[in-house]
């Protein structure tokens, strides 16, 4: 039953952790990744070294695999559809279409009855100035496509000069999002199986530094109703997409506990890394279970915890972390630390849940 081969598009740390989880269940993994010495290859069975849109390589991947998934949301949709004509692709290509365009994403969330910040499409400098006027001169201007960990953004405060901002971000399709007042940030990791069954992990409370996730803490300091609302939103979204696999959904939490969705990630998610230490079934195993047709595992959390990313030179603190009790250290096999580069993470258990 567990003798399938899983194709994984992308060879970074998420692909690496998926390959690790797959191997424990006796699945083989093949990575499609243009970087020949990618971290995922250290744990996968094989790598096809090629661009993500190389049709010959995609066909080779399809021929060699039973099911195909991906570790990042900027996989070309055309490539996902090419593969889906040959093998099951999970999450479905429709999820990529939604997640790759922030305007489509916000519109989709609203269509699911999930609140977001106000937003306006910006396709020119005039559009930007009009949108800023509607939002009181303030907001966050973002590229609609690509951009992550704070990249491809510009913040406007009331009174800031917007002249030249559209061109400065590349004169590409943009979106202006209104500022919102919020108390904290949380995320929900959820999974949906081929049969439609769903499992949701407890919401994590997240802290970012410089636009990059720093810590995820469990339990989040939120009302029980807020936690329930976050799970309900995840379920609506998963069902609407006919989703298969793990998804990460980020929310802002207002002071009254109301939720405002920020973004979705159709893949395993950085803010779910804590699950490998504080749950019997990690998000990575859950994703493998979902895409291969195995039953979903129980997402119950047995411990409270704090997950912390190791960014850049934080990797030099590994010896200290390794000497602490109740700490799981997970490194990503990257040779060179650089500013802003995720080198690993640690999860410290802080008590029974």
Coordinates of C-alpha atoms in Angstrom, one line a residue:
X1 CA 0.0 0.0 0.0
X2 CA 2.9 2.3 0.7
X3 CA 5.1 1.5 -2.3
X4 CA 4.3 4.5 -4.4
X5 CA 6.7 7.1 -5.7
X6 CA 6.0 10.7 -5.0
X7 CA 7.2 13.5 -7.2
X8 CA 8.1 16.7 -5.4
X9 CA 8.6 20.0 -7.4
X10 CA 11.1 22.1 -5.5
X11 CA 14.2 21.0 -3.7
X12 CA 14.4 23.3 -0.7
X13 CA 13.9 22.6 3.0
X14 CA 10.2 21.9 2.7
X15 CA 10.9 19.3 -0.1
X16 CA 13.6 17.9 2.2
X17 CA 11.2 17.5 5.1
X18 CA 8.5 16.0 2.9
X19 CA 11.0 13.5 1.6
X20 CA 12.0 12.6 5.1
X21 CA 8.4 12.0 6.1
X22 CA 7.7 10.0 2.9
X23 CA 10.6 7.7 3.6
X24 CA 9.3 6.8 7.0
X25 CA 6.1 5.5 5.3
X26 CA 8.2 3.6 2.7
X27 CA 7.5 5.9 -0.2
X28 CA 10.1 6.8 -2.7
X29 CA 10.6 10.5 -3.7
X30 CA 11.9 12.1 -6.8
X31 CA 12.7 15.9 -6.8
X32 CA 12.4 18.2 -9.8
X33 CA 14.7 21.1 -9.1
X34 CA 17.2 23.1 -11.2
X35 CA 19.8 23.4 -8.4
X36 CA 21.9 20.2 -8.6
X37 CA 23.0 20.2 -4.9
X38 CA 19.6 21.0 -3.4
X39 CA 18.9 20.2 0.2
X40 CA 16.1 17.8 -0.6
X41 CA 18.4 15.5 -2.6
X42 CA 20.1 14.6 0.7
X43 CA 17.0 12.6 1.6
X44 CA 15.2 11.9 -1.6
X45 CA 15.8 8.9 -3.9
X46 CA 16.5 10.8 -7.0
X47 CA 16.6 14.2 -8.6
X48 CA 15.7 15.5 -12.0
X49 CA 17.9 18.5 -12.6
X50 CA 15.8 20.8 -14.8
X51 CA 13.7 24.0 -14.8
X52 CA 10.2 23.8 -13.4
X53 CA 8.7 24.5 -16.8
X54 CA 10.9 22.0 -18.8
X55 CA 8.2 19.8 -20.5
X56 CA 10.6 17.0 -21.2
X57 CA 11.6 16.9 -17.5
X58 CA 8.0 17.2 -16.4
X59 CA 7.1 14.2 -18.6
X60 CA 10.0 12.3 -17.1
X61 CA 8.7 13.1 -13.6
X62 CA 5.2 12.0 -14.5
X63 CA 6.4 8.8 -16.0
X64 CA 8.4 7.9 -12.9
X65 CA 5.8 8.9 -10.2
X66 CA 2.4 7.8 -9.0
X67 CA 1.4 11.2 -7.6
X68 CA 3.0 14.7 -7.7
X69 CA 3.1 17.5 -5.2
X70 CA 5.2 20.7 -4.6
X71 CA 6.9 22.5 -1.9
X72 CA 6.4 26.1 -3.0
X73 CA 3.5 28.1 -4.4
X74 CA 5.2 29.7 -7.4
X75 CA 5.3 26.5 -9.5
X76 CA 4.2 27.6 -13.0
X77 CA 0.5 26.8 -13.2
X78 CA 1.0 25.6 -16.8
X79 CA 3.5 23.0 -15.5
X80 CA 1.1 21.8 -12.9
X81 CA -1.7 21.4 -15.5
X82 CA 0.7 19.6 -17.8
X83 CA 1.4 17.1 -15.0
X84 CA -2.2 16.9 -14.0
X85 CA -3.1 15.6 -17.4
X86 CA -0.7 12.6 -16.7
X87 CA -0.8 12.0 -13.0
X88 CA -2.7 13.2 -9.9
X89 CA -1.3 16.5 -8.8
X90 CA -2.0 17.6 -5.2
X91 CA -2.8 20.3 -4.1
X92 CA -4.7 20.9 -7.4
X93 CA -3.5 23.5 -9.9
X94 CA -6.5 25.7 -9.0
X95 CA -4.9 26.3 -5.6
X96 CA -1.8 27.6 -7.3
X97 CA -3.8 30.0 -9.5
X98 CA -5.4 31.5 -6.4
X99 CA -2.3 31.7 -4.3
X100 CA 0.0 33.2 -6.9
X101 CA -2.0 36.4 -7.5
X102 CA -2.8 38.4 -4.4
X103 CA -5.8 40.0 -6.0
X104 CA -7.2 36.6 -6.9
X105 CA -6.4 35.4 -3.4
X106 CA -8.1 38.2 -1.6
X107 CA -11.1 37.9 -3.9
X108 CA -11.3 34.2 -3.3
X109 CA -11.1 34.5 0.4
X110 CA -14.0 37.1 0.4
X111 CA -16.0 34.7 -1.8
X112 CA -15.5 32.1 0.9
X113 CA -17.0 34.5 3.4
X114 CA -13.5 35.1 5.0
X115 CA -12.7 38.7 5.8
X116 CA -9.6 40.4 4.5
X117 CA -8.1 43.9 4.6
X118 CA -9.5 46.3 2.1
X119 CA -7.7 46.0 -1.3
X120 CA -7.6 47.7 -4.7
X121 CA -5.9 46.6 -7.9
X122 CA -3.1 48.9 -9.0
X123 CA -2.1 48.9 -12.6
X124 CA -0.7 52.4 -12.9
X125 CA 0.5 55.4 -10.9
X126 CA -3.0 56.9 -11.2
X127 CA -4.5 53.7 -9.8
X128 CA -2.2 53.9 -6.9
X129 CA -2.9 57.5 -6.1
X130 CA -6.7 56.9 -6.3
X131 CA -6.5 53.8 -4.1
X132 CA -4.4 55.7 -1.5
X133 CA -6.9 58.4 -1.4
X134 CA -9.6 55.9 -0.7
X135 CA -7.6 54.4 2.2
X136 CA -6.7 57.7 3.8
X137 CA -3.2 57.9 2.2
X138 CA -2.0 54.8 4.0
X139 CA -1.6 51.1 3.0
X140 CA 0.8 48.4 1.9
X141 CA 1.6 48.3 -1.8
X142 CA 2.6 44.8 -3.0
X143 CA 3.4 43.0 -6.2
X144 CA 0.4 40.8 -7.1
X145 CA 2.7 37.9 -8.0
X146 CA 5.9 36.6 -6.4
X147 CA 7.4 38.3 -3.4
X148 CA 7.7 36.6 0.0
X149 CA 9.3 37.2 3.4
X150 CA 8.6 40.9 3.1
X151 CA 10.0 41.3 -0.5
X152 CA 8.2 43.2 -3.2
X153 CA 6.4 45.6 -0.9
X154 CA 6.2 49.3 0.1
X155 CA 4.5 50.8 3.1
X156 CA 2.7 54.1 2.9
X157 CA 1.8 56.2 5.9
X158 CA -0.5 59.1 5.7
X159 CA 1.3 62.0 4.1
X160 CA 4.0 59.9 2.3
X161 CA 4.8 60.9 -1.2
X162 CA 3.7 58.2 -3.6
X163 CA 5.4 59.7 -6.7
X164 CA 7.2 57.0 -8.7
X165 CA 6.2 54.2 -6.5
X166 CA 4.5 52.2 -9.2
X167 CA 7.6 52.3 -11.4
X168 CA 9.8 51.6 -8.4
X169 CA 8.1 48.2 -7.9
X170 CA 8.7 47.3 -11.5
X171 CA 5.5 48.7 -13.2
X172 CA 3.9 45.3 -12.8
X173 CA 0.4 44.5 -11.6
X174 CA 0.2 45.5 -7.9
X175 CA -2.3 45.5 -5.1
X176 CA -2.8 48.1 -2.4
X177 CA -4.0 46.7 0.9
X178 CA -5.5 48.9 3.7
X179 CA -3.9 49.0 7.1
X180 CA -5.8 47.1 9.7
X181 CA -5.6 47.3 13.5
X182 CA -4.7 44.0 14.9
X183 CA -3.5 42.5 18.2
X184 CA -1.5 39.5 17.0
X185 CA -0.9 37.2 14.1
X186 CA -1.9 33.5 14.0
X187 CA -1.9 30.7 11.4
X188 CA -3.8 27.5 11.0
X189 CA -2.3 24.4 9.4
X190 CA -5.0 22.1 8.0
X191 CA -5.1 19.1 5.7
X192 CA -7.8 17.6 3.4
X193 CA -7.7 14.1 2.1
X194 CA -8.9 12.7 -1.3
X195 CA -12.1 11.5 0.4
X196 CA -12.8 15.0 1.8
X197 CA -11.9 14.3 5.4
X198 CA -10.2 17.3 7.1
X199 CA -7.8 17.6 10.0
X200 CA -6.9 21.0 11.5
X201 CA -4.0 21.7 13.9
X202 CA -4.2 24.2 16.7
X203 CA -3.6 27.8 15.7
X204 CA -0.1 29.0 16.2
X205 CA 0.7 32.6 17.4
X206 CA 3.4 34.0 15.1
X207 CA 6.0 36.8 15.5
X208 CA 7.8 38.1 12.4
X209 CA 11.1 40.0 12.3
X210 CA 12.0 41.9 9.1
X211 CA 9.1 40.3 7.3
X212 CA 10.4 36.7 8.1
X213 CA 8.8 34.4 10.6
X214 CA 10.7 34.4 13.9
X215 CA 8.7 32.3 16.3
X216 CA 5.5 30.2 16.4
X217 CA 4.0 29.7 19.9
X218 CA 1.5 27.1 21.0
X219 CA -1.0 27.7 22.4
X220 CA -1.9 31.1 20.9
X221 CA -3.3 33.7 23.3
X222 CA -6.7 33.9 21.6
X223 CA -10.3 33.3 22.5
X224 CA -11.6 29.8 22.0
X225 CA -14.2 31.3 19.6
X226 CA -11.3 32.8 17.6
X227 CA -9.6 29.4 17.3
X228 CA -12.9 27.8 16.3
X229 CA -13.5 30.5 13.6
X230 CA -10.0 30.0 12.2
X231 CA -10.6 26.3 11.8
X232 CA -14.1 26.9 10.3
X233 CA -12.5 29.3 7.7
X234 CA -9.9 26.7 6.8
X235 CA -12.5 24.1 6.3
X236 CA -14.6 26.3 4.0
X237 CA -11.5 27.2 2.0
X238 CA -10.4 23.6 1.6
X239 CA -13.8 22.4 0.5
X240 CA -14.2 25.3 -2.0
X241 CA -10.9 24.4 -3.6
X242 CA -11.6 20.6 -3.5
X243 CA -8.2 20.6 -2.0
X244 CA -5.9 17.7 -1.2
X245 CA -2.8 18.1 1.0
X246 CA -1.7 20.5 3.7
X247 CA -2.4 24.3 3.6
X248 CA -1.2 27.2 5.7
X249 CA -3.6 30.1 6.3
X250 CA -2.3 33.3 8.0
X251 CA -4.7 35.6 9.9
X252 CA -4.5 38.9 11.8
X253 CA -6.5 38.9 15.1
X254 CA -8.3 42.1 16.0
X255 CA -8.5 43.1 19.7
X256 CA -12.1 41.8 19.8
X257 CA -10.9 38.4 18.5
X258 CA -12.2 38.9 15.0
X259 CA -10.1 37.3 12.2
X260 CA -8.8 39.0 9.1
X261 CA -7.2 36.6 6.6
X262 CA -3.7 37.7 5.4
X263 CA -2.7 35.0 2.9
X264 CA -2.8 31.3 2.1
X265 CA 0.0 29.0 1.2
X266 CA -1.0 25.8 -0.7
X267 CA 1.8 23.7 0.9
X268 CA 3.4 22.7 4.1
X269 CA 4.2 25.9 6.0
X270 CA 7.0 27.4 8.1
X271 CA 4.5 28.1 11.0
X272 CA 3.7 24.4 11.1
X273 CA 7.2 23.2 11.8
X274 CA 6.3 22.9 15.5
X275 CA 4.1 19.9 14.7
X276 CA 7.1 17.6 14.3
X277 CA 7.9 18.0 18.0
X278 CA 4.5 18.6 19.6
X279 CA 2.3 16.2 17.7
X280 CA 2.5 12.6 16.9
X281 CA 1.7 13.3 13.2
X282 CA 3.6 16.2 11.8
X283 CA 2.4 18.5 9.0
X284 CA 4.8 16.8 6.7
X285 CA 3.6 13.3 7.4
X286 CA 0.0 14.6 7.2
X287 CA 0.7 16.0 3.7
X288 CA 2.2 12.7 2.6
X289 CA -0.8 10.8 3.9
X290 CA -3.2 13.1 2.2
X291 CA -1.6 13.0 -1.3
X292 CA -1.1 9.2 -1.2
X293 CA -4.6 8.3 -0.1
X294 CA -3.7 7.2 3.4
X295 CA -6.0 8.2 6.3
X296 CA -5.2 11.5 7.9
X297 CA -3.6 11.4 11.3
X298 CA -4.9 12.9 14.5
X299 CA -3.6 16.5 14.6
X300 CA -3.9 16.7 18.4
X301 CA -1.1 18.5 20.2
X302 CA 0.5 16.7 23.1
X303 CA 2.8 19.6 24.2
X304 CA 2.9 23.4 24.4
X305 CA 5.9 24.7 22.5
X306 CA 7.8 27.5 20.8
X307 CA 9.3 27.0 17.3
X308 CA 12.1 29.4 16.4
X309 CA 13.6 29.8 13.0
X310 CA 17.4 29.8 12.7
X311 CA 18.1 32.6 10.2
X312 CA 21.6 33.3 8.7
X313 CA 24.2 33.3 11.4
X314 CA 21.8 31.9 14.0
X315 CA 23.1 28.6 12.7
X316 CA 26.2 29.2 14.8
X317 CA 24.0 28.8 18.0
X318 CA 23.2 25.2 17.2
X319 CA 25.6 23.8 19.8
X320 CA 23.9 25.8 22.5
X321 CA 20.4 24.7 21.4
X322 CA 21.5 21.1 21.2
X323 CA 22.5 21.3 24.9
X324 CA 19.1 22.4 26.1
X325 CA 16.5 20.0 27.4
X326 CA 13.2 19.4 25.5
X327 CA 14.5 21.0 22.3
X328 CA 14.2 19.4 18.8
X329 CA 16.9 20.8 16.4
X330 CA 16.2 20.5 12.7
X331 CA 18.8 21.7 10.2
X332 CA 18.2 22.1 6.5
X333 CA 21.5 20.9 4.9
X334 CA 22.5 24.3 3.6
X335 CA 26.2 25.0 3.3
X336 CA 26.3 28.8 3.4
X337 CA 24.5 31.0 6.0
X338 CA 23.4 34.3 4.5
X339 CA 21.4 37.2 5.9
X340 CA 17.7 36.3 5.7
X341 CA 18.4 32.7 4.7
X342 CA 16.5 30.0 6.7
X343 CA 19.1 27.5 7.9
X344 CA 17.0 25.5 10.3
X345 CA 14.7 25.7 13.2
X346 CA 14.4 24.6 16.8
X347 CA 11.2 23.6 18.7
X348 CA 11.3 23.9 22.5
X349 CA 8.6 22.0 24.4
X350 CA 7.3 24.1 27.3
X351 CA 4.9 21.7 29.0
X352 CA 2.0 19.3 28.5
X353 CA -0.9 20.6 26.4

